[in-house]
Coordinates of C-alpha atoms in Angstrom, one line a residue:
M218 CA 55.1 -135.3 -62.2
T219 CA 56.2 -132.5 -60.9
R220 CA 58.8 -129.7 -62.6
A221 CA 61.0 -129.7 -60.8
M222 CA 60.6 -133.6 -61.0
G223 CA 60.6 -133.5 -64.7
A224 CA 63.8 -131.4 -65.1
A225 CA 66.0 -133.4 -62.3
M226 CA 64.7 -136.3 -64.9
R227 CA 65.7 -134.6 -68.0
R228 CA 69.4 -134.2 -67.0
I229 CA 69.8 -137.7 -65.7
H230 CA 68.8 -138.8 -69.1
V231 CA 71.5 -136.8 -70.0
G232 CA 74.3 -138.6 -67.8
N233 CA 72.7 -142.0 -68.8
A234 CA 73.7 -140.8 -72.2
L235 CA 77.1 -139.6 -71.4
S236 CA 77.7 -142.1 -69.3
A237 CA 77.2 -144.7 -72.0
F238 CA 78.9 -142.7 -74.8
G239 CA 82.1 -143.2 -72.5
L240 CA 82.0 -146.7 -71.7
G241 CA 81.3 -147.4 -75.6
F242 CA 84.6 -145.1 -76.3
T243 CA 86.8 -147.5 -74.3
V244 CA 85.3 -150.6 -73.9
P245 CA 85.9 -152.3 -77.3
Y246 CA 89.2 -151.7 -77.3
L247 CA 90.7 -151.9 -74.2
Y248 CA 92.0 -155.9 -74.9
V249 CA 93.8 -154.4 -77.1
Y250 CA 95.2 -152.0 -75.6
V251 CA 96.7 -153.3 -73.4
A252 CA 97.7 -156.8 -75.4
Q253 CA 99.2 -155.3 -78.0
V254 CA 99.7 -151.6 -77.3
R255 CA 101.2 -151.6 -74.0
G256 CA 102.4 -155.0 -74.8
L257 CA 101.2 -156.5 -71.9
G258 CA 100.0 -159.8 -73.2
P259 CA 96.9 -161.3 -73.5
M260 CA 97.1 -162.6 -70.2
T261 CA 97.4 -158.9 -68.6
A262 CA 94.5 -158.3 -70.9
G263 CA 92.3 -160.9 -69.6
L264 CA 93.0 -160.2 -65.9
V265 CA 91.9 -156.7 -66.9
L266 CA 88.7 -157.8 -67.9
A267 CA 88.4 -160.1 -65.0
V268 CA 89.3 -157.0 -62.5
F269 CA 86.4 -154.8 -63.7
A270 CA 84.1 -158.0 -62.7
V271 CA 85.8 -158.6 -59.3
A272 CA 85.9 -154.4 -58.6
A273 CA 81.8 -154.5 -59.6
L274 CA 81.3 -157.2 -57.3
I275 CA 82.9 -156.4 -54.0
V276 CA 81.6 -152.3 -54.7
L277 CA 78.0 -153.4 -54.9
P278 CA 77.0 -154.9 -52.0
L279 CA 78.3 -151.5 -50.4
A280 CA 77.0 -149.4 -53.0
G281 CA 73.2 -150.0 -52.2
R282 CA 73.9 -149.3 -48.1
A283 CA 75.6 -145.6 -49.3
I284 CA 72.5 -144.7 -51.3
V285 CA 69.8 -146.1 -48.6
R286 CA 72.3 -143.7 -46.4
R287 CA 73.5 -141.0 -48.5
G288 CA 71.6 -140.6 -51.3
A289 CA 72.0 -141.5 -54.7
L290 CA 73.5 -138.4 -56.3
P291 CA 76.5 -138.2 -53.8
V292 CA 77.2 -142.1 -54.7
L293 CA 76.5 -141.5 -58.4
L294 CA 79.3 -138.2 -58.0
S295 CA 82.0 -139.9 -55.9
A296 CA 81.5 -143.5 -58.4
L297 CA 82.1 -140.5 -61.2
L298 CA 84.9 -139.4 -59.8
T299 CA 86.5 -142.8 -59.4
A300 CA 85.9 -143.6 -63.2
A301 CA 87.4 -140.5 -64.2
I302 CA 90.3 -141.3 -62.0
G303 CA 91.2 -144.6 -63.6
S304 CA 90.1 -143.8 -66.9
L305 CA 92.8 -140.7 -67.3
S306 CA 95.4 -142.8 -65.1
L307 CA 94.2 -146.3 -67.7
G308 CA 96.0 -144.0 -70.8
L309 CA 98.6 -143.4 -68.5
S310 CA 100.1 -146.8 -67.6
A311 CA 102.5 -148.7 -69.3
S312 CA 102.9 -151.3 -66.5
A313 CA 100.9 -154.2 -65.9
A314 CA 100.8 -153.3 -62.1
T315 CA 99.5 -149.5 -62.8
V316 CA 97.1 -151.0 -65.3
L317 CA 95.6 -153.8 -63.1
L318 CA 95.0 -150.6 -60.8
S319 CA 93.1 -148.4 -62.7
A320 CA 91.4 -150.9 -64.2
A321 CA 89.8 -151.9 -61.0
A322 CA 89.1 -148.1 -60.3
L323 CA 87.8 -147.6 -63.4
G324 CA 85.6 -151.0 -62.7
A325 CA 84.3 -149.6 -59.6
G326 CA 83.4 -146.7 -60.9
Q327 CA 81.2 -147.9 -63.5
A328 CA 80.1 -150.3 -61.9
V329 CA 78.8 -147.8 -58.4
M330 CA 76.8 -145.7 -61.4
Q331 CA 74.0 -148.2 -62.4
P332 CA 72.0 -148.5 -59.4
A333 CA 72.9 -144.8 -58.3
L334 CA 71.6 -143.4 -61.9
A335 CA 68.1 -146.0 -61.1
T336 CA 67.7 -145.1 -57.7
M337 CA 67.8 -141.5 -58.9
I338 CA 64.9 -142.6 -61.6
V339 CA 62.5 -143.7 -59.3
D340 CA 62.9 -140.7 -56.8
C341 CA 61.9 -138.7 -59.3
S342 CA 59.2 -140.8 -61.2
G343 CA 56.0 -142.0 -60.0
P344 CA 54.4 -145.4 -61.4
E345 CA 52.4 -144.3 -63.8
T346 CA 55.3 -142.6 -65.5
R347 CA 58.4 -145.3 -64.4
S348 CA 58.1 -148.0 -67.3
R349 CA 58.7 -144.8 -69.8
A350 CA 61.7 -143.4 -68.2
F351 CA 64.1 -146.9 -67.4
A352 CA 62.9 -147.3 -71.2
M353 CA 64.4 -144.0 -72.0
Q354 CA 67.2 -144.6 -70.2
F355 CA 67.7 -147.9 -71.9
F356 CA 67.1 -146.3 -75.6
L357 CA 70.1 -144.0 -74.5
Q358 CA 72.3 -146.0 -73.1
N359 CA 72.1 -147.8 -75.9
L360 CA 72.7 -145.5 -78.4
G361 CA 75.3 -144.1 -76.5
L362 CA 77.2 -147.2 -76.2
G363 CA 77.2 -147.2 -80.2
V364 CA 77.8 -143.8 -81.5
G365 CA 80.7 -144.4 -78.6
G366 CA 82.1 -147.2 -80.0
L367 CA 81.5 -145.9 -83.6
I368 CA 83.6 -142.6 -83.0
G369 CA 86.1 -144.4 -80.9
G370 CA 86.9 -146.6 -83.8
H371 CA 88.1 -143.4 -86.1
L372 CA 89.9 -142.2 -83.4
V373 CA 92.3 -144.9 -82.2
D374 CA 95.2 -146.4 -84.0
P375 CA 97.0 -149.5 -82.9
T376 CA 100.9 -148.4 -84.1
K377 CA 100.4 -145.3 -82.1
A378 CA 100.2 -145.5 -78.2
G379 CA 98.7 -141.7 -77.9
S380 CA 95.5 -142.4 -80.0
F381 CA 94.4 -144.5 -77.3
T382 CA 95.8 -142.0 -74.4
L383 CA 93.2 -139.5 -76.1
L384 CA 90.8 -141.8 -76.3
F385 CA 90.5 -142.7 -72.5
A386 CA 91.2 -139.2 -71.7
I387 CA 88.0 -138.3 -73.7
Q388 CA 86.5 -140.5 -71.6
A389 CA 87.8 -139.7 -68.4
V390 CA 86.3 -135.6 -69.7
M391 CA 83.0 -137.1 -70.5
F392 CA 82.9 -139.0 -67.2
L393 CA 84.4 -134.9 -65.4
L394 CA 81.2 -133.3 -67.4
L395 CA 78.7 -135.3 -66.2
V396 CA 79.9 -134.6 -62.3
V397 CA 79.5 -130.9 -63.2
V398 CA 75.4 -131.8 -65.2
M399 CA 75.1 -133.9 -62.0
S400 CA 75.8 -131.9 -59.5
T401 CA 72.8 -129.0 -60.7
V402 CA 70.2 -131.8 -60.2
R403 CA 67.8 -131.2 -57.7
M404 CA 66.7 -134.7 -56.5
P405 CA 63.5 -134.3 -54.7
R406 CA 62.9 -135.6 -50.8
S407 CA 63.2 -139.7 -50.8
P408 CA 62.6 -142.0 -47.9
R409 CA 66.2 -142.2 -46.1
I410 CA 67.3 -144.3 -43.6
D411 CA 70.0 -141.8 -41.5
G412 CA 71.4 -142.4 -37.6
T413 CA 71.2 -146.1 -37.9
P414 CA 73.9 -148.1 -36.6
A415 CA 76.8 -149.8 -38.6
Q416 CA 75.5 -153.7 -37.8
S417 CA 72.5 -152.5 -39.6
A418 CA 73.5 -152.6 -43.1
K419 CA 73.2 -156.4 -42.4
G420 CA 69.4 -156.4 -40.9
S421 CA 69.0 -154.7 -44.5
W422 CA 70.0 -157.6 -46.4
K423 CA 68.2 -160.1 -44.0
Q424 CA 64.8 -158.1 -44.6
L425 CA 65.8 -158.1 -49.0
L426 CA 66.2 -161.9 -48.8
G427 CA 62.9 -161.6 -46.5
N428 CA 61.5 -160.8 -49.5
R429 CA 60.3 -163.5 -51.7
A430 CA 59.4 -162.2 -54.7
M431 CA 62.4 -160.3 -55.0
V432 CA 64.6 -163.5 -54.6
Q433 CA 62.4 -164.9 -57.1
L434 CA 62.9 -161.8 -59.6
C435 CA 67.0 -162.3 -58.4
V436 CA 67.4 -166.0 -59.7
L437 CA 65.4 -164.7 -63.2
G438 CA 67.1 -161.9 -63.7
F439 CA 70.6 -164.4 -63.2
V440 CA 69.1 -166.9 -65.8
L441 CA 67.6 -163.6 -68.0
F442 CA 71.6 -162.1 -67.9
F443 CA 73.2 -165.4 -68.2
A444 CA 71.1 -166.6 -71.4
C445 CA 71.6 -163.6 -73.4
Y446 CA 73.7 -160.9 -72.1
G447 CA 76.9 -162.9 -70.9
Q448 CA 76.2 -164.8 -74.5
F449 CA 76.5 -161.8 -76.9
E450 CA 80.7 -161.0 -76.8
S451 CA 81.5 -164.9 -75.6
G452 CA 79.5 -167.6 -76.5
L453 CA 77.4 -166.7 -79.4
S454 CA 79.6 -164.8 -81.4
A455 CA 82.3 -168.4 -80.8
Y456 CA 79.6 -170.2 -82.1
G457 CA 78.6 -168.1 -85.3
V458 CA 82.4 -168.5 -85.7
E459 CA 83.0 -171.6 -85.4
A460 CA 79.4 -173.4 -86.4
A461 CA 78.0 -171.0 -88.7
G462 CA 81.5 -169.4 -90.5
I463 CA 80.6 -165.8 -90.0
S464 CA 83.3 -163.3 -90.9
T465 CA 84.0 -160.9 -87.3
S466 CA 82.1 -158.3 -90.4
T467 CA 79.2 -160.3 -90.0
L468 CA 79.6 -160.6 -86.2
G469 CA 79.7 -156.4 -86.1
T470 CA 76.4 -156.0 -88.6
A471 CA 74.4 -158.3 -85.7
L472 CA 75.1 -156.4 -83.4
A473 CA 74.9 -153.5 -85.4
A474 CA 70.9 -154.9 -85.9
N475 CA 70.5 -155.6 -82.6
T476 CA 71.1 -152.0 -81.7
L477 CA 69.0 -150.7 -84.5
V478 CA 66.1 -152.7 -82.8
I479 CA 65.9 -151.5 -79.4
V480 CA 66.2 -148.1 -81.1
V481 CA 63.8 -148.6 -83.6
A482 CA 61.8 -150.6 -81.3
Q483 CA 61.8 -148.8 -77.6
F484 CA 58.9 -147.1 -77.8
A485 CA 56.7 -149.3 -80.2
V486 CA 56.9 -151.9 -77.4
L487 CA 56.3 -150.1 -74.5
R488 CA 53.1 -149.1 -75.6
F489 CA 52.2 -152.7 -76.0
V490 CA 54.1 -153.6 -72.1
E491 CA 52.4 -150.5 -70.3
R492 CA 49.1 -152.4 -71.1
R493 CA 49.5 -155.7 -70.1
K494 CA 51.6 -157.7 -66.7
R495 CA 55.0 -157.5 -66.3
S496 CA 55.2 -161.4 -65.5
R497 CA 53.2 -161.9 -68.4
V498 CA 56.1 -159.3 -70.8
I499 CA 59.4 -161.3 -68.8
A500 CA 57.2 -164.9 -69.6
S501 CA 57.2 -163.4 -73.4
V502 CA 60.5 -162.3 -73.4
G503 CA 61.4 -166.0 -72.6
L504 CA 60.1 -167.0 -75.6
I505 CA 61.1 -165.0 -78.5
W506 CA 64.8 -165.7 -76.9
A507 CA 63.9 -169.8 -77.1
V508 CA 62.9 -168.8 -81.2
A509 CA 66.0 -167.2 -81.4
W510 CA 67.9 -169.9 -80.0
A511 CA 66.5 -172.4 -82.3
V512 CA 67.3 -169.6 -85.9
A513 CA 70.9 -169.4 -83.9
G514 CA 70.4 -173.6 -84.1
Y515 CA 69.3 -173.4 -87.8
A516 CA 72.3 -171.3 -88.9
G517 CA 74.7 -173.6 -87.8
L518 CA 72.9 -176.9 -87.4
G519 CA 71.2 -177.1 -90.4
G520 CA 72.8 -177.1 -93.3
A521 CA 71.8 -173.8 -94.9
S522 CA 73.8 -171.5 -97.5
Q523 CA 76.2 -169.3 -96.0
E524 CA 74.0 -166.6 -97.0
M525 CA 71.1 -168.0 -95.2
A526 CA 73.1 -168.7 -92.1
T527 CA 74.4 -165.5 -92.3
A528 CA 70.6 -163.8 -92.4
A529 CA 69.4 -166.1 -89.4
F530 CA 72.5 -165.6 -87.5
V531 CA 72.5 -161.8 -87.8
S532 CA 68.1 -162.2 -86.9
T533 CA 69.0 -163.9 -84.3
Y534 CA 70.8 -160.6 -82.0
A535 CA 67.4 -159.0 -83.6
L536 CA 65.2 -161.4 -81.7
F537 CA 67.7 -160.6 -78.3
G538 CA 67.1 -156.7 -79.2
L539 CA 63.0 -156.8 -79.4
G540 CA 63.1 -158.8 -76.2
E541 CA 65.7 -156.5 -74.5
A542 CA 63.2 -153.7 -75.8
M543 CA 60.5 -155.4 -73.7
L544 CA 62.7 -156.0 -70.5
S545 CA 63.7 -152.2 -69.8
P546 CA 60.8 -150.5 -69.2
T547 CA 59.4 -154.2 -66.9
L548 CA 62.4 -155.3 -64.7
A549 CA 64.1 -152.2 -63.6
P550 CA 60.6 -150.8 -61.9
L551 CA 59.6 -154.0 -61.0
V552 CA 62.7 -153.7 -58.6
A553 CA 61.7 -150.0 -57.5
D554 CA 58.2 -151.6 -56.8
L555 CA 59.2 -154.4 -54.7
A556 CA 61.5 -152.1 -52.8
P557 CA 60.0 -150.8 -48.7
A558 CA 60.4 -147.3 -48.5
G559 CA 63.8 -145.9 -48.3
M560 CA 64.6 -149.6 -49.8
A561 CA 65.4 -148.7 -53.7
G562 CA 69.0 -148.4 -54.0
Q563 CA 69.6 -151.5 -51.9
Y564 CA 67.6 -153.5 -53.8
N565 CA 68.8 -151.6 -57.1
S566 CA 72.8 -152.8 -56.0
A567 CA 71.5 -156.0 -55.0
F568 CA 69.9 -156.7 -58.7
A569 CA 72.8 -155.3 -60.5
L570 CA 75.0 -157.3 -58.2
V571 CA 72.9 -160.6 -59.7
K572 CA 73.6 -158.7 -63.0
Q573 CA 77.3 -158.8 -62.6
L574 CA 77.8 -162.6 -61.6
A575 CA 75.7 -163.9 -64.5
L576 CA 77.8 -161.5 -67.2
A577 CA 81.0 -163.2 -65.2
V578 CA 79.9 -166.5 -65.6
G579 CA 78.1 -166.2 -68.5
P580 CA 81.3 -166.1 -70.9
A581 CA 83.4 -168.4 -68.6
V582 CA 80.3 -171.4 -69.3
G583 CA 79.4 -170.6 -72.7
G584 CA 82.7 -169.8 -74.8
P585 CA 84.3 -173.2 -74.2
M586 CA 80.8 -174.9 -74.8
A587 CA 79.8 -172.8 -77.9
A588 CA 83.4 -173.6 -79.9
S589 CA 83.7 -176.9 -79.6
L590 CA 80.2 -178.3 -78.1
H591 CA 77.8 -176.9 -81.0
A592 CA 74.5 -178.7 -80.3
P593 CA 74.7 -178.9 -76.8
Y594 CA 75.1 -175.4 -76.6
I595 CA 71.8 -174.9 -78.5
V596 CA 70.1 -176.9 -76.4
V597 CA 71.2 -175.5 -72.8
F598 CA 70.4 -172.3 -74.1
L599 CA 67.1 -172.6 -75.4
L600 CA 65.8 -174.7 -72.2
F601 CA 67.7 -171.5 -70.3
S602 CA 64.9 -169.8 -72.5
L603 CA 62.5 -171.5 -71.9
G604 CA 63.5 -171.6 -68.3
I605 CA 62.4 -167.4 -68.2
T606 CA 59.3 -168.3 -68.8
V607 CA 58.5 -170.8 -66.3
L608 CA 60.1 -168.3 -63.9
A609 CA 58.8 -165.4 -64.5
L610 CA 55.0 -167.1 -64.3
R611 CA 56.2 -168.6 -60.8
L612 CA 56.8 -165.1 -60.0
G613 CA 53.7 -163.2 -61.1
R614 CA 51.9 -165.5 -58.3
R615 CA 53.8 -164.0 -55.9
L616 CA 53.8 -160.2 -56.8
T617 CA 50.7 -158.4 -55.9
A618 CA 48.2 -157.0 -58.6
V619 CA 49.4 -153.7 -58.1
Q620 CA 53.5 -155.1 -58.6
D621 CA 52.4 -156.9 -61.7
Q622 CA 50.4 -154.5 -63.8
P623 CA 50.5 -150.3 -62.1
S624 CA 48.4 -149.4 -65.3
A625 CA 45.3 -151.2 -63.8
A626 CA 45.6 -149.6 -60.4
G627 CA 44.9 -146.4 -62.1
S628 CA 47.5 -143.6 -59.6
R629 CA 48.3 -145.6 -56.5
V630 CA 51.2 -145.5 -55.7
V631 CA 53.7 -148.8 -55.2
A632 CA 56.7 -147.7 -54.7
Q633 CA 56.3 -147.7 -51.1
G634 CA 54.5 -151.7 -51.7
G635 CA 57.7 -153.9 -51.9
A636 CA 57.1 -155.4 -48.3
E637 CA 55.2 -158.7 -48.8
T638 CA 52.0 -158.3 -47.2
A639 CA 49.5 -159.3 -49.5
P640 CA 50.2 -161.6 -52.9
A641 CA 48.3 -162.1 -55.5
P642 CA 46.1 -165.4 -55.7
A643 CA 47.6 -167.7 -57.9

């Protein structure tokens, strides 16, 4: 990594931390703000959360092409400005229409930030530093979310709308501050597709879908996010309350345990992950999460004492955190290494789209099942976790040796080797 790339990477990491801090500042309190503080009711509050998902699904297919054609930095700056406008207007909105429009702007901006920042990390890193760069990104995101949520919780007062207006205003300022920070980034030159006709957007998606390794990774990614992240704040929490008798304060403790494991274990896990095949690391995560679901089953169905059930439930979230720490230096670098030259933005956006779909479907499926069908819920998601292991091992057969384990190739460049030309033998 050159000195210029290192300077750019430091600013990108600051950007990740600030954006996560801004999200943690407001997202946990959106429902209370819309439903109770503004008096718009639970239906409108639910629609706001749905608008976030819909906005992301609309803009992400367009974001990838924009990143390829214009570069990640201009797209990121546009997303930050859009999110800042949406955040500030959301804090000032009092009607359902303005709340929904503001949420759409905020959700669209937030969605585009993810692939733009990921593409900038790819452009500023090499094969030997990419896993560590994405591990740092994940570490800072979790730290920012946790600190933002903690500070935001002390600022809000459900009896005072002005406290929420202040909260959203601070979030908008964070996004604008991030615009200033990121404007100083000097990105290294990266391959870019310019001057191509508009119809080529279809061609780029066709090219992506023709990369069978990337398609398999997207399927695997959907199952990963559906079976873990899509259950955190919906199905698993509902199961904990209904089946294991967990209090709401214990839910907060479980989420804190998840974040703590990620923050403490991230770089220790990184040293383990860097020396091993990516496909086997992901397969190991599936097994760890299967154990986590089994422990959750014990908490709610094993007839344990309340103290043991509580300990088991918190342990479930901690085990999920360990798996997340293993995935952060694995998934995103693999997406980048599968992308042909100049197409990292398209591939990052496609993977972010898959993630968003899983996060939209996961709560819709898991929430109702967890609330009433406790045993089937645990069995189904335990099987999904074992499915992650199977899909990861199958993906390993599709990857080249360098894509699966860049450390074994020394200084060879893998970011340009996304085309499916020489799959590793099974």
